[in-house]
Amino acid sequence: MANTNLQFKTNYAVSSKIEPFYKGGKVQISKDEKYIFCTCGSRVNVLEISTGKIVHCVEHDDQEDITSFALSCDDQMLVTASRALLLKQWDWRQASCTRSWKAIHTIPVASMTFDSTSTLLATGGCDATIKVWDVVKQYCTHNLKGSSGVVHLVQFHPDISRLQLFSSSLDCGIRLWDLRSSQCLCILQSHYSAVTSLSFSGDGGTMISSGRDKICTVWDLKSHQATRTVPVYEAVEGVILLPEKTDLSQIGVKSKNLHFVTAGSKGVLRVWEASTARCVYTQTLPSTLTPSSEEDEEEDNPRSVTYLFHLPASSRLATVTAEHNILFYQLPSLTTHQQFVGYSDEVLDVKFLGKEDSHIVVATNSCQLKVFQLLTNSCQILYGHTDTVLTLDVFKKGSLFASCAKDRSVCVWQMDSDSGEVRCVAQGSSHTNAVGSISCSRMKASFVVTGSQDCTVKVWDLPAEFPGAEIHQLSPRTTEKAHDKDVNSVAVSPNDKLLASGSQDRTAKLWSLTGDGNLGLLGVFRGHRRGIWSVCFSPVDQVLASSSADGTTKLWSLQDFSCLKTFEGHDASVLKVIFVSRGTQLLTSGSDGLVKLWTIKTNECVKTLDAHQDKVWGLHASRKDDKMVTGSADSNISVWVDVTEVELAEEQAKQEDQILKQQELSNLLHEKKYLKALGLAISLDQPHTVLTVIKAIRQVEDGSELLEKTLLKLRVDQKESLLRYCVVWNTNARNCLDAQACLQVLLTHLPPEELLQYQGARTYLEGLIPYTERHMERIGRLLQASMFLNYMWQKMRVAGASSGMKQDEEMDTTPLTQTQPLFFMDKEKVKGSSDERGDEGDDGDGGQEEEPYSHVEDEEEADEVSASKKASTNGAQEKNRRSTKTNRHHQSESEESSEEEELEDDHAMQDTFLEVSCYKKDEETVA
């Protein structure tokens, strides 16, 4: 296989996601027409209309489903009701609950609404009661009883001075409540099925109601009588009275009489004249969506509408469909302005589309195709198939793509390069069973190949152009009985001369696409233990990749049909395989929800992406090979970008920054700007570098005073980091003196209250005490051992000076003082030993504590060497004794000064230990 000097991909990161935001239930649009509020399980999602992004989300802590919600008319207050019988008031912009109270209803709330002043809130319950709440004064003002069954509709009269509330329940009547007397004034009887919506005229004197009994009724609210009943011949879910002073002649409004718009089971908007009960306008639908019968239209229409809204500020209408799509129509032409998909169900396939891969086309568990613009998440919903679309493929230029479905049909779609609109340009139907796989020609848009559950493979020729608005009818060039079971995948080679097919019969086959239109079998690939889900040609080598339900991916030679490599790593079926990095790497997706990146040469998995929670059916790489898109049965679509170059650039920049900072640190230390050096070292978050600066400060003249001044000038966050570093240094006997010096400054000058405010202060103090105690015990043992060395020295001194002393003279047993040296040491030996210890302990941050007697043993060894030298000297040349005593005297003076420094450090450590213990007691007192 080709060996190219490419930069292998190492990782992908999610750049954007298209997630479900509406799974059914109530939808409301804000008064300023900027946001859509919709329920999604236990959440209320807030979608920004201009960007299509979820900008806010409120969720109940108890994870109970939200049964209803209401947004106040001033867009400031959101109230939700859950199955836990709690009402919660939210500041939805901050996603914070400001108040919660019991709903009083005995079973969940079914409907809610605010009045026009945003003061009163009405809740209709499944317990046949209505509660009215004053949300400002926070109390229940009314408890209205008398409804029969679930109160699914409550609405205030727009004129709040009337103090009237309308409600409807299972008895199909509309109750009018007077809130002054808490009495039901009347029941408006006209409907014989559930009342779905109410709409009021501008003067408040007329109301129109819609119902699932396929009628709309116009009411005079002064006489409480029905003035007109309009049969609309569909179950109506929403009705809107059109404004009277707007020119709507494009939709049939040519008089000043009352007109209204209905939306329901037919999925179309229709305009009616109330006075004549006549439909003056019907929205047109694509011809491919025309239902076969009235019964089919009523029972299973994907465009059936569940909600209808009027947006007066922008002069638009909005609808919510049964498939959770939200569509905006511009008045007065009722042209589609925006579309959002609330819930995609199971994603079966996804492909990049358009210039610069700016769009993606998605096949879901639906007869509709959805084309998303990645920048805004705005969606085009395409109608052409009549059953679930199973798979997709895109031609080389990216503006033409093909789809196939369970309805046994094939459709070819074209995107307008300027407007981005997509339309169906060709359609064909010849298979006898569901079409489960499709592949487009690679060189130019000349043909498509399909594989079906009828075990056949068909080749369809395409015309050179698709002029006009008519849909071209496709017919197959050739049909071949390819496999014994379902054909799950087909792929066309990069030169359009070969075709590969993979089947449920565990085999893949290679076919020649000859010019005469026939398929010629070239060979069979055998080796998978279960059905093959996907096949794909390498873009550069004569290699075919296949993925199977046996959990493996295999590479096959096109010359001898042998298996070259097998990739194992998925725990379940491998559903899709594609080549990336110019054929040097593979991407696979499986039913385990994982996407894996493989390097072919090394046969290893470079990266495993935990992409989804369910089967990953869709996997596609962009034409520039810089990103990929995945679609899953969990309804999520993720766009991933290749971050290999980004990570390498970031790592290189980080290294360069580290080098520059280290150089700057070195310059600051050389210039003795210790405060800046210490601050820079702390910003690097490298304890060893900080320790180097501390040591440099302590080595200068008046180091203790300089250290104190420097540490006290640090910021609070820097002091907090320094305290954390001290805990680490204190675990190592080699660095404990530096740690104790810093601790002495911090504990002496900072009050306990300030120290305890540091993050993790309690843990730091608890970690300091045991190691400090251990260091104190080690120093105590060292002092005791030094007394023994003093005794040995006195003995040796007496033996060496026996000729100059009287035999009855007693030995000097005076305890060691600062003016009396402890012992002699061989300077060369001590220096060499010190260098060895320094080499072994370069890492000052995480080393183990030294043995408590290690220094004593080294010193004793040095003394023995010195004593032996001294004895040999006395035995050889008596005349050199005087000079030896002189050298010993100078060495004693040096050891005396060293001992003074060590004792000073010991006293400082004792003081620090006492301070740490006192702070521990203060901490316990504060706690």
Coordinates of C-alpha atoms in Angstrom, one line a residue, residues 437-646:
S437 CA -28.1 1.2 0.3
I438 CA -27.1 3.7 -2.3
S439 CA -23.8 5.0 -3.9
C440 CA -23.2 7.8 -6.3
S441 CA -20.7 7.9 -9.2
R442 CA -17.4 9.5 -8.2
M443 CA -16.0 11.0 -11.4
K444 CA -19.1 12.9 -12.4
A445 CA -22.8 12.8 -11.7
S446 CA -23.7 10.2 -14.3
F447 CA -25.3 7.3 -12.3
V448 CA -26.3 5.9 -8.9
V449 CA -26.2 2.3 -7.7
T450 CA -28.7 0.9 -5.2
G451 CA -28.9 -2.3 -3.2
S452 CA -32.1 -3.7 -1.8
Q453 CA -33.6 -6.2 0.6
D454 CA -34.8 -8.0 -2.6
C455 CA -31.1 -9.1 -2.9
T456 CA -30.6 -7.2 -6.1
V457 CA -28.3 -4.4 -7.2
K458 CA -29.5 -1.8 -9.7
V459 CA -27.7 0.9 -11.7
W460 CA -29.6 4.0 -12.5
D461 CA -28.4 6.5 -15.3
L462 CA -28.9 10.2 -14.7
P463 CA -29.5 12.9 -17.3
A464 CA -26.7 15.4 -18.0
E465 CA -28.9 18.2 -16.6
F466 CA -32.1 18.7 -14.7
P467 CA -33.9 21.6 -16.4
G468 CA -37.2 23.0 -15.3
A469 CA -39.3 22.2 -12.2
E470 CA -40.5 18.8 -13.4
I471 CA -39.2 15.7 -11.6
H472 CA -37.2 13.4 -14.0
Q473 CA -38.3 9.7 -13.8
L474 CA -35.5 7.3 -13.5
S475 CA -35.3 3.8 -14.9
P476 CA -32.6 1.2 -14.1
R477 CA -29.9 0.5 -16.7
T478 CA -29.2 -3.0 -15.3
T479 CA -30.4 -5.2 -12.5
E480 CA -28.3 -8.0 -11.0
K481 CA -29.2 -10.7 -8.5
A482 CA -26.2 -10.0 -6.3
H483 CA -26.5 -11.9 -3.0
D484 CA -28.5 -14.5 -1.2
K485 CA -29.7 -12.1 1.5
D486 CA -30.3 -8.4 2.0
V487 CA -27.7 -6.1 0.3
N488 CA -26.7 -3.8 3.2
S489 CA -24.1 -1.7 1.4
V490 CA -22.8 -0.7 -2.1
A491 CA -19.8 1.4 -3.0
V492 CA -18.5 2.8 -6.3
S493 CA -14.7 2.9 -6.9
P494 CA -13.0 6.3 -7.3
N495 CA -12.6 5.7 -11.1
D496 CA -16.3 4.6 -11.6
K497 CA -15.1 1.2 -13.0
L498 CA -15.7 -1.1 -10.1
L499 CA -18.6 -1.7 -7.7
A500 CA -18.5 -3.4 -4.3
S501 CA -21.5 -4.9 -2.5
G502 CA -21.8 -6.2 1.1
S503 CA -24.6 -8.4 2.3
Q504 CA -26.2 -10.1 5.2
D505 CA -25.0 -13.4 3.7
R506 CA -21.5 -12.6 5.2
T507 CA -19.8 -11.9 1.9
A508 CA -18.7 -8.9 -0.1
K509 CA -18.4 -9.0 -3.9
L510 CA -16.5 -7.1 -6.5
W511 CA -18.2 -6.2 -9.8
S512 CA -17.1 -4.5 -13.0
L513 CA -19.1 -1.5 -14.2
T514 CA -18.7 -2.0 -18.0
G515 CA -19.8 0.5 -20.6
D516 CA -22.5 -1.8 -22.0
G517 CA -24.5 -1.5 -18.9
N518 CA -24.0 -5.0 -17.4
L519 CA -22.4 -6.0 -14.1
G520 CA -19.7 -8.6 -14.2
L521 CA -18.7 -10.5 -11.1
L522 CA -14.9 -10.3 -10.5
G523 CA -14.6 -12.0 -7.1
V524 CA -15.9 -12.7 -3.7
F525 CA -14.5 -11.6 -0.3
R526 CA -15.1 -14.3 2.4
G527 CA -14.0 -14.2 6.0
H528 CA -16.5 -12.3 8.1
R529 CA -18.5 -14.5 10.5
R530 CA -21.6 -12.4 10.4
G531 CA -23.4 -10.0 8.0
I532 CA -21.5 -7.1 6.4
W533 CA -22.8 -3.7 7.2
S534 CA -20.5 -1.4 5.1
V535 CA -18.0 -1.5 2.3
C536 CA -15.7 1.3 1.1
F537 CA -12.9 1.7 -1.5
S538 CA -9.5 3.2 -0.6
P539 CA -9.0 6.5 -2.4
V540 CA -5.4 5.7 -3.3
D541 CA -4.8 1.9 -3.1
Q542 CA -6.4 -1.2 -4.7
V543 CA -7.9 -2.1 -1.3
L544 CA -11.5 -2.5 -0.1
A545 CA -12.5 -2.1 3.6
S546 CA -15.5 -3.9 5.1
S547 CA -17.2 -3.8 8.5
S548 CA -19.3 -6.5 9.9
A549 CA -21.7 -7.5 12.7
D550 CA -18.9 -9.8 14.0
G551 CA -17.2 -6.7 15.5
T552 CA -14.3 -6.6 13.0
T553 CA -13.1 -4.4 10.1
K554 CA -11.1 -6.0 7.3
L555 CA -9.0 -4.8 4.5
W556 CA -9.0 -6.8 1.3
S557 CA -6.8 -6.9 -1.8
L558 CA -8.6 -6.2 -5.0
Q559 CA -6.2 -8.4 -6.9
D560 CA -6.3 -11.7 -5.2
F561 CA -9.3 -11.0 -2.9
S562 CA -7.3 -12.0 0.2
C563 CA -7.6 -10.4 3.6
L564 CA -4.7 -8.1 4.3
K565 CA -5.5 -6.8 7.8
T566 CA -8.2 -7.2 10.5
F567 CA -9.0 -4.5 13.0
E568 CA -10.6 -5.6 16.2
G569 CA -11.7 -3.3 19.0
H570 CA -15.5 -2.7 18.9
D571 CA -17.6 -4.7 21.4
A572 CA -20.5 -5.0 19.0
S573 CA -21.4 -4.6 15.3
V574 CA -19.2 -2.2 13.2
L575 CA -21.8 -0.3 11.3
K576 CA -19.8 2.0 9.1
V577 CA -16.2 2.3 7.8
I578 CA -14.6 5.2 5.8
F579 CA -11.0 6.1 4.8
V580 CA -9.4 9.3 5.9
S581 CA -5.9 10.9 5.7
R582 CA -5.6 9.9 2.0
G583 CA -6.3 6.3 2.7
T584 CA -3.7 5.8 5.5
Q585 CA -6.2 5.8 8.3
L586 CA -9.7 4.4 8.9
L587 CA -12.7 5.7 10.9
T588 CA -15.2 3.1 12.2
S589 CA -18.4 3.5 14.1
G590 CA -20.3 0.8 15.9
S591 CA -23.5 -0.1 17.8
D592 CA -21.5 0.4 21.0
G593 CA -21.7 4.2 20.4
L594 CA -18.0 4.5 19.8
V595 CA -16.1 6.0 16.9
K596 CA -12.5 4.6 16.5
L597 CA -9.6 6.1 14.5
W598 CA -7.2 3.5 13.1
T599 CA -3.8 3.8 11.5
I600 CA -3.5 1.1 8.8
K601 CA 0.3 0.8 8.7
T602 CA 0.6 0.0 12.4
N603 CA -2.8 -1.8 12.7
E604 CA -3.5 0.1 15.9
C605 CA -6.4 2.2 17.3
V606 CA -5.1 5.7 17.7
K607 CA -8.1 7.2 19.3
T608 CA -11.5 6.0 20.7
L609 CA -14.2 8.7 20.7
D610 CA -17.1 8.2 23.1
A611 CA -19.3 9.8 20.6
H612 CA -22.9 8.7 21.4
Q613 CA -25.0 6.7 23.8
D614 CA -26.5 4.4 21.1
K615 CA -25.7 3.0 17.7
V616 CA -23.7 5.3 15.4
W617 CA -25.4 4.8 12.0
G618 CA -24.1 7.9 10.3
L619 CA -20.4 8.6 9.7
H620 CA -19.0 10.9 7.0
A621 CA -15.8 12.9 6.4
S622 CA -15.7 16.3 4.7
R623 CA -14.2 16.7 1.3
K624 CA -11.2 18.6 2.8
D625 CA -10.8 15.8 5.3
D626 CA -10.6 18.3 8.2
K627 CA -13.8 17.3 9.9
M628 CA -16.4 14.6 10.2
V629 CA -20.1 14.2 11.2
T630 CA -21.8 11.4 13.2
G631 CA -25.4 10.6 13.7
S632 CA -26.8 8.2 16.2
A633 CA -29.9 6.4 17.3
D634 CA -29.8 8.6 20.4
S635 CA -31.1 11.4 18.2
N636 CA -27.9 13.5 18.4
I637 CA -25.8 14.7 15.5
S638 CA -22.2 15.8 16.2
V639 CA -19.8 17.7 14.0
W640 CA -16.2 16.9 14.8
V641 CA -13.0 18.8 13.8
D642 CA -9.6 17.3 13.4
V643 CA -7.6 18.8 16.3
T644 CA -4.3 17.1 15.5
E645 CA -2.7 20.2 14.0
V646 CA -4.3 22.4 16.6

